[in-house]
Short mmCIF file of C-alpha atoms in Angstrom, two decimals:
data_model
loop_
_atom_site.label_atom_id
_atom_site.label_comp_id
_atom_site.label_asym_id
_atom_site.label_seq_id
_atom_site.Cartn_x
_atom_site.Cartn_y
_atom_site.Cartn_z
CA UNK Y 945 127.71 -250.36 144.43
CA UNK Y 946 129.75 -253.56 144.33
CA UNK Y 947 126.67 -255.57 145.29
CA UNK Y 948 124.68 -254.01 142.44
CA UNK Y 949 127.42 -254.83 139.96
CA UNK Y 950 127.66 -258.37 141.28
CA UNK Y 951 123.91 -258.80 141.06
CA UNK Y 952 123.89 -257.44 137.50
CA UNK Y 953 126.64 -259.84 136.45
CA UNK Y 954 124.81 -262.81 137.97
CA UNK Y 955 121.61 -261.94 136.12
CA UNK Y 956 123.26 -261.22 132.80
CA UNK Y 957 126.43 -263.32 132.77
CA UNK Y 958 125.42 -265.24 129.64
CA UNK Y 959 125.04 -262.04 127.65
CA UNK Y 960 128.30 -260.65 129.07
CA UNK Y 961 130.09 -263.78 127.85
CA UNK Y 962 128.35 -263.46 124.48
CA UNK Y 963 129.39 -259.80 124.23
CA UNK Y 964 133.03 -260.60 125.02
CA UNK Y 965 132.99 -263.56 122.63
CA UNK Y 966 131.83 -261.55 119.61
CA UNK Y 967 134.01 -258.60 120.53
CA UNK Y 968 137.08 -260.84 120.42
CA UNK Y 969 135.96 -262.40 117.13
CA UNK Y 970 135.44 -259.04 115.44
CA UNK Y 971 138.61 -257.31 116.69
CA UNK Y 972 140.93 -260.06 115.47
CA UNK Y 973 140.12 -259.23 111.84
CA UNK Y 974 140.87 -255.50 111.71
CA UNK Y 975 143.16 -255.93 108.70
CA UNK Y 976 140.64 -257.88 106.62
CA UNK Y 977 140.12 -256.87 102.95
CA UNK Y 978 143.63 -255.28 103.04
CA UNK Y 979 142.57 -252.08 101.25
CA UNK Y 980 139.71 -249.61 100.94
CA UNK Y 981 137.07 -249.88 98.27
CA UNK Y 982 135.74 -246.72 96.57
CA UNK Y 983 133.12 -245.74 99.17
CA UNK Y 984 135.34 -246.73 102.07
CA UNK Y 985 138.14 -244.48 100.86
CA UNK Y 986 135.74 -241.54 100.71
CA UNK Y 987 134.55 -242.06 104.29
CA UNK Y 988 138.13 -242.43 105.54
CA UNK Y 989 139.28 -239.36 103.60
CA UNK Y 990 136.46 -237.25 105.01
CA UNK Y 991 137.47 -238.27 108.52
CA UNK Y 992 141.12 -237.46 107.84
CA UNK Y 993 140.19 -234.05 106.45
CA UNK Y 994 138.16 -233.29 109.56
CA UNK Y 995 140.97 -234.05 112.00
CA UNK Y 996 143.48 -232.24 109.74
CA UNK Y 997 141.37 -229.10 110.03
CA UNK Y 998 140.41 -229.08 106.35
CA UNK Y 999 136.68 -229.18 107.02
CA UNK Y 1000 134.17 -231.62 105.60
CA UNK Y 1001 136.12 -232.10 102.38
CA UNK Y 1002 137.39 -234.92 100.21
CA UNK Y 1003 139.76 -234.71 97.27
CA UNK Y 1004 140.00 -230.94 97.60
CA UNK Y 1005 136.28 -230.13 97.57
CA UNK Y 1006 133.38 -229.84 100.00
CA UNK Y 1007 131.42 -233.08 100.29
CA UNK Y 1008 127.64 -233.21 99.85
CA UNK Y 1009 127.04 -236.85 98.91
CA UNK Y 1010 128.20 -238.51 102.14
CA UNK Y 1011 126.22 -237.93 105.31
CA UNK Y 1012 128.36 -236.79 108.27
CA UNK Y 1013 127.64 -239.10 111.21
CA UNK Y 1014 129.76 -242.04 110.09
CA UNK Y 1015 132.79 -240.04 108.87
CA UNK Y 1016 132.75 -238.12 112.15
CA UNK Y 1017 132.69 -241.46 114.00
CA UNK Y 1018 135.80 -242.47 112.09
CA UNK Y 1019 137.37 -239.11 112.89
CA UNK Y 1020 136.78 -239.84 116.57
CA UNK Y 1021 138.49 -243.20 116.13
CA UNK Y 1022 141.43 -241.47 114.44
CA UNK Y 1023 141.80 -239.11 117.38
CA UNK Y 1024 141.89 -242.01 119.84
CA UNK Y 1025 143.77 -244.70 117.90
CA UNK Y 1026 145.60 -242.71 115.23
CA UNK Y 1027 145.03 -242.47 111.48
CA UNK Y 1028 145.26 -245.95 110.01
CA UNK Y 1029 143.35 -248.51 107.99
CA UNK Y 1030 142.65 -250.53 111.14
CA UNK Y 1031 141.23 -247.64 113.14
CA UNK Y 1032 138.56 -247.03 110.48
CA UNK Y 1033 137.12 -250.42 111.44
CA UNK Y 1034 136.56 -249.46 115.08
CA UNK Y 1035 133.25 -247.56 114.61
CA UNK Y 1036 131.68 -250.51 112.76
CA UNK Y 1037 132.70 -252.93 115.49
CA UNK Y 1038 131.60 -250.50 118.18
CA UNK Y 1039 128.11 -250.13 116.72
CA UNK Y 1040 127.87 -253.87 116.05
CA UNK Y 1041 128.49 -254.58 119.72
CA UNK Y 1042 126.22 -251.71 120.74
CA UNK Y 1043 123.49 -253.26 118.62
CA UNK Y 1044 123.88 -256.56 120.45
CA UNK Y 1045 123.36 -254.67 123.71
CA UNK Y 1046 120.31 -252.88 122.29
CA UNK Y 1047 118.74 -256.15 121.15
CA UNK Y 1048 119.37 -257.78 124.49
CA UNK Y 1049 117.89 -254.83 126.38
CA UNK Y 1050 114.85 -254.01 124.25
CA UNK Y 1051 113.86 -257.54 123.27
CA UNK Y 1052 114.26 -258.57 126.89
CA UNK Y 1053 112.01 -255.67 127.85
CA UNK Y 1054 109.25 -256.44 125.34
CA UNK Y 1055 109.41 -260.25 125.29
CA UNK Y 1056 111.73 -262.10 127.66
CA UNK Y 1057 115.43 -262.53 128.39
CA UNK Y 1058 115.90 -265.93 126.63
CA UNK Y 1059 114.47 -264.51 123.39
CA UNK Y 1060 116.73 -261.48 123.73
CA UNK Y 1061 119.81 -263.65 124.32
CA UNK Y 1062 119.05 -265.93 121.38
CA UNK Y 1063 118.35 -262.96 119.08
CA UNK Y 1064 121.64 -261.28 119.98
CA UNK Y 1065 123.57 -264.52 119.44
CA UNK Y 1066 121.98 -265.13 116.05
CA UNK Y 1067 122.64 -261.58 114.86
CA UNK Y 1068 126.27 -261.57 115.95
CA UNK Y 1069 127.08 -264.63 113.86
CA UNK Y 1070 125.20 -263.85 110.63
CA UNK Y 1071 127.89 -263.71 107.90
CA UNK Y 1072 126.53 -260.54 106.27
CA UNK Y 1073 126.41 -258.70 109.59
CA UNK Y 1074 129.80 -260.02 110.69
CA UNK Y 1075 131.54 -259.10 107.44
CA UNK Y 1076 129.90 -255.68 107.16
CA UNK Y 1077 130.95 -254.84 110.72
CA UNK Y 1078 134.50 -254.96 109.35
CA UNK Y 1079 133.84 -252.83 106.29
CA UNK Y 1080 134.43 -249.09 106.44
CA UNK Y 1081 130.82 -248.54 105.41
CA UNK Y 1082 127.65 -247.24 107.05
CA UNK Y 1083 125.73 -250.53 107.03
CA UNK Y 1084 126.17 -251.72 110.61
CA UNK Y 1085 126.37 -248.24 112.12
CA UNK Y 1086 123.07 -247.31 110.52
CA UNK Y 1087 121.58 -250.65 111.54
CA UNK Y 1088 122.35 -249.94 115.20
CA UNK Y 1089 121.02 -246.38 115.12
CA UNK Y 1090 117.90 -247.34 113.18
CA UNK Y 1091 117.13 -250.22 115.54
CA UNK Y 1092 117.50 -248.01 118.60
CA UNK Y 1093 115.21 -245.37 117.07
CA UNK Y 1094 112.59 -248.00 116.26
CA UNK Y 1095 112.69 -249.42 119.79
CA UNK Y 1096 112.40 -246.03 121.48
CA UNK Y 1097 109.43 -245.10 119.32
CA UNK Y 1098 107.74 -248.38 120.17
CA UNK Y 1099 108.27 -247.65 123.84
CA UNK Y 1100 106.99 -244.10 123.36
CA UNK Y 1101 103.78 -245.40 121.80
CA UNK Y 1102 103.14 -248.23 124.23
CA UNK Y 1103 104.95 -247.48 127.50
CA UNK Y 1104 105.81 -243.88 128.25
CA UNK Y 1105 105.68 -240.98 125.82
CA UNK Y 1106 108.97 -239.66 127.21
CA UNK Y 1107 110.74 -242.47 125.33
CA UNK Y 1108 110.10 -240.37 122.22
CA UNK Y 1109 113.08 -238.24 123.25
CA UNK Y 1110 115.36 -241.24 122.76
CA UNK Y 1111 113.59 -242.00 119.49
CA UNK Y 1112 114.19 -238.44 118.27
CA UNK Y 1113 117.90 -238.52 119.11
CA UNK Y 1114 118.50 -241.84 117.35
CA UNK Y 1115 116.24 -240.90 114.46
CA UNK Y 1116 118.34 -237.76 113.98
CA UNK Y 1117 121.60 -239.72 114.18
CA UNK Y 1118 120.17 -242.28 111.73
CA UNK Y 1119 119.14 -239.47 109.38
CA UNK Y 1120 122.72 -238.20 109.41
CA UNK Y 1121 123.90 -241.70 108.45
CA UNK Y 1122 121.43 -242.81 105.77
CA UNK Y 1123 118.36 -241.20 104.27
CA UNK Y 1124 116.36 -244.43 104.22
CA UNK Y 1125 115.71 -243.91 107.93
CA UNK Y 1126 112.50 -242.28 106.66
CA UNK Y 1127 111.23 -245.84 106.11
CA UNK Y 1128 110.55 -245.94 109.83
CA UNK Y 1129 107.65 -243.53 109.31
CA UNK Y 1130 105.54 -245.77 107.02
CA UNK Y 1131 106.53 -248.79 109.12
CA UNK Y 1132 105.10 -247.13 112.23
CA UNK Y 1133 102.08 -246.15 110.14
CA UNK Y 1134 101.46 -249.79 109.17
CA UNK Y 1135 101.79 -250.83 112.80
CA UNK Y 1136 99.36 -248.14 113.97
CA UNK Y 1137 96.92 -249.15 111.23
CA UNK Y 1138 97.01 -252.71 112.55
CA UNK Y 1139 96.51 -251.41 116.09
CA UNK Y 1140 93.59 -249.30 114.91
CA UNK Y 1141 91.91 -252.23 113.21
CA UNK Y 1142 92.36 -254.51 116.22
CA UNK Y 1143 91.55 -251.94 118.93
CA UNK Y 1144 90.29 -248.70 117.46
CA UNK Y 1145 89.41 -247.01 120.75
CA UNK Y 1146 92.73 -247.65 122.46
CA UNK Y 1147 94.74 -246.62 119.39
CA UNK Y 1148 92.77 -243.39 119.05
CA UNK Y 1149 93.46 -242.66 122.72
CA UNK Y 1150 97.20 -243.18 122.19
CA UNK Y 1151 97.27 -240.86 119.18
CA UNK Y 1152 95.23 -238.18 120.91
CA UNK Y 1153 97.50 -238.34 123.96
CA UNK Y 1154 100.57 -237.90 121.74
CA UNK Y 1155 99.06 -234.95 119.89
CA UNK Y 1156 98.28 -233.24 123.21
CA UNK Y 1157 101.63 -234.01 124.84
CA UNK Y 1158 104.40 -231.43 124.97
CA UNK Y 1159 106.90 -234.29 125.02
CA UNK Y 1160 105.95 -235.33 121.48
CA UNK Y 1161 106.53 -231.81 120.15
CA UNK Y 1162 109.76 -231.38 122.08
CA UNK Y 1163 110.99 -234.70 120.71
CA UNK Y 1164 110.22 -233.53 117.18
CA UNK Y 1165 112.08 -230.31 117.91
CA UNK Y 1166 115.12 -232.30 119.03
CA UNK Y 1167 115.05 -234.21 115.75
CA UNK Y 1168 114.94 -230.93 113.82
CA UNK Y 1169 117.86 -229.51 115.81
CA UNK Y 1170 119.94 -232.56 114.87
CA UNK Y 1171 118.95 -232.80 111.21
CA UNK Y 1172 118.34 -229.24 109.96
CA UNK Y 1173 122.00 -228.07 110.05
CA UNK Y 1174 122.88 -230.71 107.47
CA UNK Y 1175 119.93 -229.73 105.27
CA UNK Y 1176 121.01 -226.08 105.46
CA UNK Y 1177 124.53 -227.13 104.52
CA UNK Y 1178 123.15 -228.90 101.44
CA UNK Y 1179 121.14 -225.81 100.56
CA UNK Y 1180 124.23 -223.62 100.77
CA UNK Y 1181 126.40 -226.01 98.74
CA UNK Y 1182 123.95 -227.25 96.10
CA UNK Y 1183 121.03 -224.82 96.19
CA UNK Y 1184 118.72 -227.77 96.86
CA UNK Y 1185 117.76 -228.68 100.40
CA UNK Y 1186 116.54 -232.09 99.18
CA UNK Y 1187 119.69 -232.85 97.20
CA UNK Y 1188 120.64 -235.72 99.51
CA UNK Y 1189 117.33 -237.56 99.07
CA UNK Y 1190 117.47 -237.20 95.31
CA UNK Y 1191 121.10 -238.28 95.17
CA UNK Y 1192 120.39 -241.36 97.30
CA UNK Y 1193 117.51 -242.38 95.02
CA UNK Y 1194 119.63 -241.90 91.92
CA UNK Y 1195 122.55 -243.87 93.35
CA UNK Y 1196 120.46 -246.96 93.98
CA UNK Y 1197 118.79 -246.66 90.59
CA UNK Y 1198 122.19 -246.39 88.87
CA UNK Y 1199 123.92 -249.31 90.63
CA UNK Y 1200 124.90 -252.00 88.17
CA UNK Y 1201 123.36 -252.75 84.81
CA UNK Y 1202 121.53 -255.99 85.58
CA UNK Y 1203 118.12 -256.24 87.17
CA UNK Y 1204 116.68 -258.70 89.66
CA UNK Y 1205 113.08 -259.91 90.02
CA UNK Y 1206 110.75 -258.13 92.41
CA UNK Y 1207 110.81 -261.09 94.83
CA UNK Y 1208 114.61 -261.10 95.07
CA UNK Y 1209 114.84 -259.99 98.71
CA UNK Y 1210 112.20 -262.43 99.90
CA UNK Y 1211 114.02 -265.26 98.12
CA UNK Y 1212 117.34 -264.06 99.56
CA UNK Y 1213 116.35 -264.58 103.19
CA UNK Y 1214 117.21 -268.31 103.48
CA UNK Y 1215 120.78 -267.78 102.29
CA UNK Y 1216 121.09 -264.50 104.16
CA UNK Y 1217 120.26 -266.09 107.52
CA UNK Y 1218 121.18 -269.76 106.84
CA UNK Y 1219 118.59 -272.55 106.69
CA UNK Y 1220 118.20 -273.12 110.43
CA UNK Y 1221 117.80 -269.44 111.31
CA UNK Y 1222 115.37 -268.92 108.43
CA UNK Y 1223 113.22 -271.84 109.60
CA UNK Y 1224 113.15 -270.32 113.08
CA UNK Y 1225 112.13 -267.00 111.49
CA UNK Y 1226 109.18 -268.67 109.74
CA UNK Y 1227 108.11 -270.26 113.02
CA UNK Y 1228 108.50 -266.95 114.86
CA UNK Y 1229 106.50 -265.07 112.28
CA UNK Y 1230 103.76 -267.70 112.37
CA UNK Y 1231 103.66 -267.56 116.17
CA UNK Y 1232 103.53 -263.75 116.12
CA UNK Y 1233 100.65 -263.61 113.65
CA UNK Y 1234 98.73 -266.42 115.35
CA UNK Y 1235 99.10 -264.92 118.82
CA UNK Y 1236 98.74 -261.37 117.49
CA UNK Y 1237 101.78 -260.46 119.54
CA UNK Y 1238 102.03 -256.68 119.45
CA UNK Y 1239 105.82 -256.33 119.53
CA UNK Y 1240 106.20 -258.99 116.86
CA UNK Y 1241 103.67 -257.22 114.63
CA UNK Y 1242 105.73 -254.04 114.97
CA UNK Y 1243 108.85 -255.95 113.91
CA UNK Y 1244 107.04 -257.45 110.92
CA UNK Y 1245 105.81 -254.00 109.89
CA UNK Y 1246 109.40 -252.72 109.72
CA UNK Y 1247 110.63 -255.76 107.78
CA UNK Y 1248 107.74 -255.55 105.33
CA UNK Y 1249 108.31 -251.84 104.72
CA UNK Y 1250 112.03 -252.27 104.09
CA UNK Y 1251 111.65 -255.20 101.70
CA UNK Y 1252 108.83 -253.56 99.74
CA UNK Y 1253 110.71 -250.29 99.37
CA UNK Y 1254 113.97 -251.74 98.08
CA UNK Y 1255 112.15 -254.24 95.86
CA UNK Y 1256 110.98 -251.39 93.62
CA UNK Y 1257 114.50 -250.83 92.24
CA UNK Y 1258 115.74 -252.95 89.35
CA UNK Y 1259 119.17 -253.31 91.00
CA UNK Y 1260 119.09 -255.29 94.22
CA UNK Y 1261 121.89 -256.28 96.56
CA UNK Y 1262 122.14 -258.02 99.92
CA UNK Y 1263 123.80 -254.95 101.43
CA UNK Y 1264 120.41 -253.18 101.36
CA UNK Y 1265 119.10 -255.73 103.87
CA UNK Y 1266 121.71 -255.26 106.60
CA UNK Y 1267 119.57 -252.79 108.55
CA UNK Y 1268 116.74 -255.36 108.69
CA UNK Y 1269 118.87 -258.15 110.15
CA UNK Y 1270 118.21 -257.21 113.81
CA UNK Y 1271 114.47 -257.40 113.20
CA UNK Y 1272 114.72 -260.68 111.30
CA UNK Y 1273 116.70 -262.41 114.07
CA UNK Y 1274 114.17 -261.27 116.66
CA UNK Y 1275 111.54 -263.32 114.86
CA UNK Y 1276 114.02 -266.21 114.74
CA UNK Y 1277 114.57 -265.85 118.48
CA UNK Y 1278 110.81 -265.92 119.03
CA UNK Y 1279 110.64 -269.04 116.87
CA UNK Y 1280 113.20 -270.89 119.00
CA UNK Y 1281 112.05 -269.74 122.43
CA UNK Y 1282 108.29 -269.56 121.90
CA UNK Y 1283 107.75 -272.44 119.47
CA UNK Y 1284 110.61 -274.95 119.39
CA UNK Y 1285 111.48 -274.92 123.09
CA UNK Y 1286 107.87 -275.34 124.36
CA UNK Y 1287 107.31 -278.11 121.83
CA UNK Y 1288 110.46 -279.93 122.98
CA UNK Y 1289 109.56 -279.46 126.64
CA UNK Y 1290 106.07 -280.77 126.09
CA UNK Y 1291 107.26 -283.89 124.27
CA UNK Y 1292 110.48 -284.64 126.11
CA UNK Y 1293 109.20 -283.71 129.59
CA UNK Y 1294 112.77 -282.89 130.65
CA UNK Y 1295 113.67 -279.21 130.67
CA UNK Y 1296 117.45 -279.68 130.55
CA UNK Y 1297 117.23 -281.89 127.47
CA UNK Y 1298 115.09 -279.28 125.71
CA UNK Y 1299 117.58 -276.55 126.60
CA UNK Y 1300 120.40 -278.75 125.33
CA UNK Y 1301 118.71 -279.34 121.98
CA UNK Y 1302 118.08 -275.61 121.58
CA UNK Y 1303 121.74 -274.96 122.37
CA UNK Y 1304 122.75 -277.51 119.73
CA UNK Y 1305 120.57 -275.69 117.18
CA UNK Y 1306 122.31 -272.41 118.01
CA UNK Y 1307 125.78 -273.97 117.89
CA UNK Y 1308 124.96 -275.60 114.56
CA UNK Y 1309 123.76 -272.26 113.20
CA UNK Y 1310 126.94 -270.55 114.41
CA UNK Y 1311 129.12 -273.25 112.83
CA UNK Y 1312 127.41 -272.79 109.45
CA UNK Y 1313 127.86 -269.03 109.66
CA UNK Y 1314 131.47 -269.30 110.82
CA UNK Y 1315 132.47 -271.55 107.93
CA UNK Y 1316 130.85 -269.09 105.51
CA UNK Y 1317 132.34 -265.87 106.85
CA UNK Y 1318 135.90 -266.95 107.63
CA UNK Y 1319 137.01 -267.45 104.00
CA UNK Y 1320 135.67 -263.95 103.28
CA UNK Y 1321 137.53 -262.36 106.17
CA UNK Y 1322 140.77 -264.31 105.77
CA UNK Y 1323 141.18 -264.45 102.01
CA UNK Y 1324 139.11 -261.68 100.37
CA UNK Y 1325 140.87 -258.52 99.29
CA UNK Y 1326 139.58 -255.32 97.74
CA UNK Y 1327 139.95 -255.21 93.96
CA UNK Y 1328 143.23 -253.53 93.10
CA UNK Y 1329 145.27 -254.78 96.04
CA UNK Y 1330 148.25 -254.50 96.32
CA UNK Y 1331 149.16 -252.68 93.10
CA UNK Y 1332 147.00 -249.62 93.88
CA UNK Y 1333 148.67 -249.09 97.25
CA UNK Y 1334 152.12 -249.55 95.73
CA UNK Y 1335 151.41 -247.10 92.90
CA UNK Y 1336 149.89 -244.54 95.26
CA UNK Y 1337 152.86 -244.81 97.59
CA UNK Y 1338 155.20 -244.15 94.66
CA UNK Y 1339 153.16 -241.07 93.70
CA UNK Y 1340 153.23 -239.78 97.27
CA UNK Y 1341 157.01 -240.07 97.55
CA UNK Y 1342 157.75 -238.48 94.17
CA UNK Y 1343 155.35 -235.52 94.19
CA UNK Y 1344 154.57 -232.51 96.32
CA UNK Y 1345 151.51 -232.16 98.55
CA UNK Y 1346 149.71 -229.80 96.16
CA UNK Y 1347 150.43 -231.77 92.97
CA UNK Y 1348 147.54 -233.10 90.89
CA UNK Y 1349 147.21 -236.60 89.43
CA UNK Y 1350 144.67 -238.20 87.09
CA UNK Y 1351 143.14 -241.64 87.59
CA UNK Y 1352 139.88 -243.54 87.53
CA UNK Y 1353 139.94 -244.88 91.10
CA UNK Y 1354 139.62 -241.36 92.47
CA UNK Y 1355 138.94 -241.78 96.22
CA UNK Y 1356 141.40 -244.65 96.66
CA UNK Y 1357 144.18 -242.78 94.90
CA UNK Y 1358 143.39 -239.72 97.01
CA UNK Y 1359 143.49 -241.64 100.30
CA UNK Y 1360 146.65 -243.63 99.62
CA UNK Y 1361 148.66 -240.91 97.84
CA UNK Y 1362 147.22 -237.88 99.67
CA UNK Y 1363 147.19 -236.10 96.32
CA UNK Y 1364 144.14 -234.47 94.75
CA UNK Y 1365 142.96 -236.81 91.99
CA UNK Y 1366 141.07 -235.75 88.89
CA UNK Y 1367 138.97 -238.31 87.04
CA UNK Y 1368 139.22 -239.04 83.32
CA UNK Y 1369 136.93 -237.08 81.00
CA UNK Y 1370 134.65 -239.30 78.95
CA UNK Y 1371 136.13 -238.11 75.67
CA UNK Y 1372 139.83 -238.23 74.78
CA UNK Y 1373 139.75 -234.73 73.27
CA UNK Y 1374 138.67 -233.40 76.66
CA UNK Y 1375 141.57 -235.22 78.33
CA UNK Y 1376 144.19 -233.56 76.15
CA UNK Y 1377 142.44 -230.22 76.49
CA UNK Y 1378 142.55 -230.57 80.30
CA UNK Y 1379 146.23 -231.57 80.23
CA UNK Y 1380 147.09 -228.56 78.08
CA UNK Y 1381 145.57 -226.20 80.62
CA UNK Y 1382 146.40 -227.92 83.91
CA UNK Y 1383 149.66 -229.05 85.46
CA UNK Y 1384 149.34 -232.76 86.22
CA UNK Y 1385 152.19 -234.84 87.66
CA UNK Y 1386 151.12 -238.37 86.79
CA UNK Y 1387 148.48 -240.28 84.90
CA UNK Y 1388 147.46 -243.55 86.56
CA UNK Y 1389 145.92 -246.40 84.59
CA UNK Y 1390 144.69 -249.75 85.84
CA UNK Y 1391 142.87 -252.88 84.71
CA UNK Y 1392 140.31 -253.13 87.53
CA UNK Y 1393 138.36 -249.85 87.67
CA UNK Y 1394 135.19 -250.06 85.57
CA UNK Y 1395 134.87 -246.24 85.47
CA UNK Y 1396 138.10 -245.92 83.46
CA UNK Y 1397 137.18 -244.94 79.88
CA UNK Y 1398 138.22 -247.48 77.25
CA UNK Y 1399 140.15 -244.93 75.23
CA UNK Y 1400 142.71 -244.49 78.04
CA UNK Y 1401 144.18 -247.97 77.68
CA UNK Y 1402 143.90 -247.79 73.90
CA UNK Y 1403 146.01 -244.64 73.88
CA UNK Y 1404 148.54 -246.16 76.25
CA UNK Y 1405 148.84 -249.43 74.34
CA UNK Y 1406 149.23 -247.79 70.90
CA UNK Y 1407 151.43 -244.98 72.12
CA UNK Y 1408 153.91 -247.06 74.10
CA UNK Y 1409 153.89 -250.61 72.72
CA UNK Y 1410 154.36 -252.40 69.43
CA UNK Y 1411 151.95 -255.09 68.25
CA UNK Y 1412 154.40 -257.65 69.65
CA UNK Y 1413 154.11 -256.11 73.13
CA UNK Y 1414 157.54 -254.49 73.32
CA UNK Y 1415 158.16 -250.82 74.06
CA UNK Y 1416 158.32 -248.61 71.00
CA UNK Y 1417 160.84 -246.44 72.83
CA UNK Y 1418 163.00 -248.64 75.12
CA UNK Y 1419 164.04 -245.60 77.14
CA UNK Y 1420 160.44 -245.31 78.40
CA UNK Y 1421 161.16 -248.24 80.71
CA UNK Y 1422 163.09 -245.84 82.94
CA UNK Y 1423 160.07 -243.56 83.45
CA UNK Y 1424 157.11 -245.93 83.42
CA UNK Y 1425 156.21 -247.53 86.73
CA UNK Y 1426 154.20 -250.74 86.41
CA UNK Y 1427 152.90 -252.31 89.61
CA UNK Y 1428 151.70 -255.83 88.87
CA UNK Y 1429 152.25 -258.30 86.05
CA UNK Y 1430 151.51 -256.52 82.77
CA UNK Y 1431 151.44 -259.84 80.91
CA UNK Y 1432 148.31 -260.74 82.90
CA UNK Y 1433 146.58 -257.41 82.34
CA UNK Y 1434 143.39 -259.12 81.12
CA UNK Y 1435 142.87 -260.84 84.48
CA UNK Y 1436 142.09 -257.91 86.83
CA UNK Y 1437 140.46 -259.99 89.55
CA UNK Y 1438 143.50 -262.18 90.14
CA UNK Y 1439 146.23 -259.91 88.80
CA UNK Y 1440 145.49 -256.21 89.37
CA UNK Y 1441 147.88 -253.89 87.56
CA UNK Y 1442 148.39 -250.17 88.15
CA UNK Y 1443 150.55 -248.12 85.78
CA UNK Y 1444 152.02 -244.71 86.65
CA UNK Y 1445 152.96 -242.56 83.66
CA UNK Y 1446 154.54 -239.08 83.85
CA UNK Y 1447 152.07 -236.71 82.20
CA UNK Y 1448 154.59 -235.15 79.82
CA UNK Y 1449 155.62 -238.58 78.56
CA UNK Y 1450 152.01 -239.68 78.14
CA UNK Y 1451 151.16 -236.61 76.06
CA UNK Y 1452 154.31 -236.91 73.97
CA UNK Y 1453 153.60 -240.55 73.08
CA UNK Y 1454 149.85 -240.32 72.54
CA UNK Y 1455 148.95 -236.83 71.25
CA UNK Y 1456 149.42 -237.99 67.66
CA UNK Y 1457 146.85 -240.74 68.25
CA UNK Y 1458 144.07 -238.30 69.09
CA UNK Y 1459 140.85 -239.34 67.34
CA UNK Y 1460 142.56 -242.47 66.00
CA UNK Y 1461 141.81 -244.91 68.81
CA UNK Y 1462 138.50 -246.22 67.57
#
């Protein structure tokens, strides 16, 4: 046993060092961003509800919009490390490191070990991947699951059909993380189409063997066992088994108000990867197409499918590309190992010099990435920090567990105050109607949440302050709680302000202004 371990370490010591290196880099920034964003607070709250025995709920209601795999991963982290901001980061780091292992294993299996090592190194240092590994979001977790599913299906098609079992398990886990895992189906279709055009007889034989194999059907059954319970849950909660797919489509379509050109993602690649890594990607893609390298064609099929799909939406963001990063760096690894290194070896005639130059390229790439990501990790904070946490803490200490509050930043208020939070109605009449029928402890206002209706601050300003900016009723200073510098209210990015107003006081000061805020 000891000899096997020793032999394994000798053969893979470079990757082991790489794994430890990135693990140490990631773990040192567990407190980055300081506070949860909207989506992050929902995932964390779901996990907390699960371990508190409240079921799959958030803010007092059953959740249908957030898939369960990632929140359950956070719940597992809570059980091991305790409920905290830092422990929500553990699943992202875990799957980031797991993805490095998967790249090293599968790329080494289908190409060679140097390409696998280079690909893993490049992925680990990409700023987008690095920073998203430390977000409490599904990006990196889904990326790892999706990559594993893709690799197992490739092995099932080309090596041994029993690999489809692994593909089914990871496909199911991916499905319970993000619905866009279905993009793997057309990607495999494109790959098989290419295979059919290049070798029709062999491809037909593969497909016929799969259709006749019990393993293919059992693998599909495993996928159904994993995924159907969630679909049945959606049916019971919403009456629509396809609610999740429709909601995911609508969310992307509703993000932001600006639109980007159709070629946005293609043009984003150089900045996403950095110049050196992108150049290696171009070389790797050229090599793959020229050599008609089967594994590389499969990788290109997945990249092409992902970019084309997300390019159809008017809103585009770099976050949508995180799950494609492992596939992109594989092409970059191929570019360095299969194109640059042979060219250097041929011209320089000295192997060690060629290896040294390749190492310099990788170090240079890492340095560029490091200088880009460190300011983000060290200095970026979620919008609203620290006033939101301070206000929520005040609410928690001055209310009872079952009390209700109203605010625009619903999931963040719920996580940090542990009080059910109701959002603002779109019309002011509806707000006062709700307050007349429901007991609400506090109304929270802020200058950084874009979902906060404009009338809320208009009511507050006219009901509490004179035109000169002084309180109409000086005694209100004893009941209002202002967290942040109110004089800089118009600068939410640099000076977030959260205001806590007792509901009775808010109604008393503003009810006369109803319908007079326009």
